[in-house]
Short mmCIF file of C-alpha atoms in Angstrom, two decimals:
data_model
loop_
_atom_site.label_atom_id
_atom_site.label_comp_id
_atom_site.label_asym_id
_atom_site.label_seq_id
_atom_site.Cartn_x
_atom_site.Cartn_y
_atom_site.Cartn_z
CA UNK A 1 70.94 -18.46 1.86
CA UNK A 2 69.80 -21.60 0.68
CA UNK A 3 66.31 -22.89 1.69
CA UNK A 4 65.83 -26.51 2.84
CA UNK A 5 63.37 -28.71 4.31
CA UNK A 6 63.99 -30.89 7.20
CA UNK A 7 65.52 -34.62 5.72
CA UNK A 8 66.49 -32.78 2.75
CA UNK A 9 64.83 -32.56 -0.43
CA UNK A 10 65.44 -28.94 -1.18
CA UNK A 11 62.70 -26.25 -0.83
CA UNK A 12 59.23 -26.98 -1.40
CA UNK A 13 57.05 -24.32 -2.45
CA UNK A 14 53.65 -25.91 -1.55
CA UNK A 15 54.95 -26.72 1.69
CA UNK A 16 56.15 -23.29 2.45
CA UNK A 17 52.49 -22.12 1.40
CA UNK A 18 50.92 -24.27 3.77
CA UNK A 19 52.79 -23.59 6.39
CA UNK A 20 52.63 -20.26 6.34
CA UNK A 21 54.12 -17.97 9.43
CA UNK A 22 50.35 -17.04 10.54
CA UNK A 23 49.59 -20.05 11.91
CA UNK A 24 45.64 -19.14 12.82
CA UNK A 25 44.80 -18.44 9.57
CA UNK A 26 46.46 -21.88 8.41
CA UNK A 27 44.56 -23.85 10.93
CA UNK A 28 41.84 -21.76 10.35
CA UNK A 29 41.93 -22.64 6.37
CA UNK A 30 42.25 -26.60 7.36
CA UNK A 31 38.67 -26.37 9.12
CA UNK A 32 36.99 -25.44 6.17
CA UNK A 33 33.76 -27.74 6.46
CA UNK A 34 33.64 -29.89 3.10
CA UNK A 35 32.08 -28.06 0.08
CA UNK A 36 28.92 -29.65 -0.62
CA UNK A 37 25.26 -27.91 -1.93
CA UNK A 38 24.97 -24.63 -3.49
CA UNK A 39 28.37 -24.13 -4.99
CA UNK A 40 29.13 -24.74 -8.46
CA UNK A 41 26.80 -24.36 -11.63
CA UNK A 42 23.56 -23.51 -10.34
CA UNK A 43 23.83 -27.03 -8.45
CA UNK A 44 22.47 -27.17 -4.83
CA UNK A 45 23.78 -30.44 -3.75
CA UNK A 46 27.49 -30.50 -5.23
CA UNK A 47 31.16 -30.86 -4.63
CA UNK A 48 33.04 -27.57 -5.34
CA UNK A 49 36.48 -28.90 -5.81
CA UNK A 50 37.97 -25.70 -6.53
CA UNK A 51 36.94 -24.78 -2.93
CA UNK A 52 38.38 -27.38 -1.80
CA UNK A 53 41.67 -26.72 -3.45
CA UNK A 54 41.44 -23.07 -2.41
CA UNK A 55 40.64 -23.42 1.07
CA UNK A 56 43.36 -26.18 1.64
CA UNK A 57 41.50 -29.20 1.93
CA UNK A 58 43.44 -32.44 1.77
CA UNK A 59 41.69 -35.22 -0.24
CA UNK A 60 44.07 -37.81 -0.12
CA UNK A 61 46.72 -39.01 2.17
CA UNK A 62 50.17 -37.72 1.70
CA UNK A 63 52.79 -39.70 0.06
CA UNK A 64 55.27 -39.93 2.45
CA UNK A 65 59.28 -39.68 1.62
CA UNK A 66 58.27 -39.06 -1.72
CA UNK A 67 61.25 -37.28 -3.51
CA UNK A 68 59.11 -35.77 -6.68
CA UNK A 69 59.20 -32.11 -6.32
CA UNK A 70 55.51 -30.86 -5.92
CA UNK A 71 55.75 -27.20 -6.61
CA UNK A 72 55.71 -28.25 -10.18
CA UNK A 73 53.11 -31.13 -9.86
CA UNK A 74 51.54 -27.91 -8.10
CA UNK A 75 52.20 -26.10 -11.29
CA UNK A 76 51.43 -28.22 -14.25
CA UNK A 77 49.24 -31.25 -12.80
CA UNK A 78 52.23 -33.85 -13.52
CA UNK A 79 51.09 -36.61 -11.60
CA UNK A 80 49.86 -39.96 -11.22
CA UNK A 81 47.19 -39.62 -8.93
CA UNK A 82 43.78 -38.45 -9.57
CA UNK A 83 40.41 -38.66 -7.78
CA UNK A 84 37.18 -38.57 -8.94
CA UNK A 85 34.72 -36.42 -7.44
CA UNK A 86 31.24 -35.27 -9.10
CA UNK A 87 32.05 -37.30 -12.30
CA UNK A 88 35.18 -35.51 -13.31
CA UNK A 89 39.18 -36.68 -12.60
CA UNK A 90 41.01 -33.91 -10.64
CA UNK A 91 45.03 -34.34 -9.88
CA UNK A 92 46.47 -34.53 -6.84
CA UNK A 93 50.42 -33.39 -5.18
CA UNK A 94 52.35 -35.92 -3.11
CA UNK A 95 50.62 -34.00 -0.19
CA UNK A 96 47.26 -35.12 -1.35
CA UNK A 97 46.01 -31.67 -2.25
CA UNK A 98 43.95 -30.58 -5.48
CA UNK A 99 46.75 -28.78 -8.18
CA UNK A 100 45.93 -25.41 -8.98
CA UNK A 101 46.57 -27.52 -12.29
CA UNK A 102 43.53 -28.43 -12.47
CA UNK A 103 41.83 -25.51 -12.98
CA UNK A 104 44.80 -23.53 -14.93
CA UNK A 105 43.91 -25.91 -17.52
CA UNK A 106 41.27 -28.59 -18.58
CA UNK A 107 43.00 -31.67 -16.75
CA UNK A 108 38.78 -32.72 -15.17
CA UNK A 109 37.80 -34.73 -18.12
CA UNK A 110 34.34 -36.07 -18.18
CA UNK A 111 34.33 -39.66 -16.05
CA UNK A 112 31.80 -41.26 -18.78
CA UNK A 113 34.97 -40.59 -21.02
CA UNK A 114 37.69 -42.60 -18.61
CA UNK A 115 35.69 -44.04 -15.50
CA UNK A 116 35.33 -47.53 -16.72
CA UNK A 117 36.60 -50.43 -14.57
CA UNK A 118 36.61 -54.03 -15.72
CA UNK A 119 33.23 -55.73 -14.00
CA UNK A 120 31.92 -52.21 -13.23
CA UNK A 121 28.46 -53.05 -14.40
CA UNK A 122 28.53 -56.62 -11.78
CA UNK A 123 29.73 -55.36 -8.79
CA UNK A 124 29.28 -58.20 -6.68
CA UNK A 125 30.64 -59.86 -3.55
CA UNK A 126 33.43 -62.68 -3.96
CA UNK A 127 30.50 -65.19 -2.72
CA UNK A 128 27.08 -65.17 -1.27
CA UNK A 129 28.07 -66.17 2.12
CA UNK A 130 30.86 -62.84 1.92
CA UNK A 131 27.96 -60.92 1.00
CA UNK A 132 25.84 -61.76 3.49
CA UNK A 133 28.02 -61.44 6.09
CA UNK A 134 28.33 -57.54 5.88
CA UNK A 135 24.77 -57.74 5.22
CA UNK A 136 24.07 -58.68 8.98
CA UNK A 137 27.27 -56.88 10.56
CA UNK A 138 25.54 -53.87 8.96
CA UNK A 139 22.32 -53.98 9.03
CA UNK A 140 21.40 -56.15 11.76
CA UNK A 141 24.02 -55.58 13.97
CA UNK A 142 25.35 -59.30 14.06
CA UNK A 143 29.30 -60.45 14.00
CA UNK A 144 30.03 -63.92 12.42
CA UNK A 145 32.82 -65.42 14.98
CA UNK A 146 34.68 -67.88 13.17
CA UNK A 147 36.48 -69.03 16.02
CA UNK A 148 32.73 -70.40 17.42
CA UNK A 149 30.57 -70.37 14.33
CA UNK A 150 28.26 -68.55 15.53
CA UNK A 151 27.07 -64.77 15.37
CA UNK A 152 27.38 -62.32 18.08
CA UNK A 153 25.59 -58.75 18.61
CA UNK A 154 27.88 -55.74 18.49
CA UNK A 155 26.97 -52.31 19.57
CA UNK A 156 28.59 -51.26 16.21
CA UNK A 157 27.84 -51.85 13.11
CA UNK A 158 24.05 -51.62 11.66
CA UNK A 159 24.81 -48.22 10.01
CA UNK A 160 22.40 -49.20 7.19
CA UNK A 161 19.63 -50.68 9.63
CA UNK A 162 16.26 -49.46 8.32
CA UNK A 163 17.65 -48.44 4.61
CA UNK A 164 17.50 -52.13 3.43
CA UNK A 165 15.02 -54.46 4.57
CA UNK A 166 16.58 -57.71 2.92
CA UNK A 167 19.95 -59.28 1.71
CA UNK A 168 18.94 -59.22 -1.33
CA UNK A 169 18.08 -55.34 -1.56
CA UNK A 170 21.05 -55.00 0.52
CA UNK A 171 23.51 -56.45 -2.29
CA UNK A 172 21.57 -54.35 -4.86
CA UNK A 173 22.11 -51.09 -2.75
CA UNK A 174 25.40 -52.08 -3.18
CA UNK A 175 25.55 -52.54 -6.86
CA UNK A 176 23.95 -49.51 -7.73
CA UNK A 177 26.16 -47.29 -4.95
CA UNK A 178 29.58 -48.39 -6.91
CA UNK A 179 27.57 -47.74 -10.04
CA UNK A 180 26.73 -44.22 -9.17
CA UNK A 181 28.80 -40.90 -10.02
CA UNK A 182 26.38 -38.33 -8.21
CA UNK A 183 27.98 -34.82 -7.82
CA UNK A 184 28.62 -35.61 -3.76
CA UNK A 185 30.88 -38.82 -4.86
CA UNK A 186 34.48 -39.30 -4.07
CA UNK A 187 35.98 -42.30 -5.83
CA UNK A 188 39.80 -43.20 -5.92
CA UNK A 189 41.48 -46.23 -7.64
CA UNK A 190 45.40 -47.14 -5.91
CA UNK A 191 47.72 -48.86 -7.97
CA UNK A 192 46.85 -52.20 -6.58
CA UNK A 193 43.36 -51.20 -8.15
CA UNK A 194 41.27 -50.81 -4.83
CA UNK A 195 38.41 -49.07 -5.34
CA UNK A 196 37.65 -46.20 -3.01
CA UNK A 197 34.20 -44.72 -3.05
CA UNK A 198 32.27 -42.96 -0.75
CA UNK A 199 29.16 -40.26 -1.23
CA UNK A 200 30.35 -37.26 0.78
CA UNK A 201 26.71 -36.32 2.13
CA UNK A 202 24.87 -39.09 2.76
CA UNK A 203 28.10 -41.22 4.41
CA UNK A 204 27.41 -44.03 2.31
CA UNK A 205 31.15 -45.84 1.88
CA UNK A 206 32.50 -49.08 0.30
CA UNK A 207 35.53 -50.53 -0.80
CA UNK A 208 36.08 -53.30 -4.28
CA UNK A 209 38.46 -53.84 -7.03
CA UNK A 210 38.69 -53.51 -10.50
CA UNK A 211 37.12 -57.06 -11.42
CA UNK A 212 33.96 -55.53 -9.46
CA UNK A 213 34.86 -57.95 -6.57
CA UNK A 214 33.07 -55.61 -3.29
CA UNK A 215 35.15 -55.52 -0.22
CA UNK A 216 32.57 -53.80 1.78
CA UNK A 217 29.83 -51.59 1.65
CA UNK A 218 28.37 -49.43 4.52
CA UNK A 219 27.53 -45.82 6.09
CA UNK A 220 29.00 -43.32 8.29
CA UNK A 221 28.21 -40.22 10.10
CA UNK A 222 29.43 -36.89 8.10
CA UNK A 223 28.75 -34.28 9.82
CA UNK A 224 31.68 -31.63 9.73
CA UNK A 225 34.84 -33.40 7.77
CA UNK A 226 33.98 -36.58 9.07
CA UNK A 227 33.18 -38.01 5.73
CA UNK A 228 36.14 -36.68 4.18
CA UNK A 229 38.34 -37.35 6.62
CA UNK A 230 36.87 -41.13 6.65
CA UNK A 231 38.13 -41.46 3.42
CA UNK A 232 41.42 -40.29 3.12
CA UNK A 233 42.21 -42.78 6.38
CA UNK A 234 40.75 -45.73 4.13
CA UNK A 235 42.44 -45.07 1.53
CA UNK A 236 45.77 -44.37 3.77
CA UNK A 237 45.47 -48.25 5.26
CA UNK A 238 46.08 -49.26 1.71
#
């Protein structure tokens, strides 16, 4: 009997794994809280990518239609995407999982070896009034309309009221966030060279290209998945 996948494609190993007949223990797997403090190398405040991988963690959004076989990606690491999380590279399958590649062999390599972006050392926002415009949607709470030129108060927003007491230490909480590789970071770089970075315990997120150009920069709440989960929809909406 020949095994097949719904639209085709012929059988896909990883898939099969995933979806395995006991469905409890699948879900069950999925709800794994994110791995961070007191996992790997005597560190108490780290990502344990391994347990991610082993407990079925997704990092990255799935790569749909894609016709590249993952078992072997699954196998040998043979892709394009990686992530970076706590300094090193890791691979990821067209389902956005960790490959058991990356820990068959030494695919992390060392992100002061390959983690250099053009501009990385002047992050910066495209202008000062850019710049200051996140500053008040998240610290002070205040929407620019452009429709009315004039700001509004939102009940969102403000997720970094209280951390920075200025623009000016706001835009240099940004600069050093996108210039940090703690071992709670998650950073991802799409082939249109959008940035993706985001510190998996403290919910600090933000968004900028490879010039060092900042999108955004701001915080959300990660308790249970949330962070991770946060993340992987970003980067999705690219």
């Amino acid at each position: 009997m020949e095994l097949s996948r719904p639209g085709g494609g012929g059988f896909d190993a990883m898939r099969e794994q995933r979806n395995t007949n006991n469905a409890y223990s699948f879900e069950q797997s999925r709800n794994v809280s994110v791995t961070v403090g007191d996992l790997k190398d005597g560190c108490d405040d780290c990502i344990d990518p391994y347990s991610l991988h082993e407990n079925l963690i997704q990092v990255l959004p799935a790569i749909e239609g894609s016709i590249a076989d993952s078992f072997f990606t699954f196998l040998d690491g043979s892709t394009s995407r990686k992530i970076n999380l706590g300094g090193r590279n890791y691979y990821v399958d067209n389902d956005g999982y960790l490959t058991h590649g990356n820990f068959l062999s030494r695919t992390e390599i060392p992100f002061l070896l390959t983690f250099f972006t053009p501009g990385a050392a002047q992050y910066r926002f495209a202008s000062t009034a850019k710049g200051f415009i996140h500053y008040a949607k998240h610290v002070k709470n205040l929407k620019y309309m452009w429709k009315t030129k004039s700001w509004k108060v939102i009940a969102s927003g403000g997720s970094l009221a209280g951390e920075f007491g200025s623009f000016s230490s706001y835009i240099k909480g940004a600069q050093k966030f996108f210039n940090s590789n703690g071992p709670n970071f998650a950073t991802y770089i799409n082939k249109q060279g959008t940035i993706f970075k985001m510190n998996l315990k403290t919910g600090h997120f933000g968004v900028a290209d490879t010039n060092g150009i900042v999108q955004t920069f701001y915080k959300i709440e990660t308790s249970g998945n949330k962070a991770l989960n946060y993340f992987i929809k970003q980067v999705q909406k690219y």
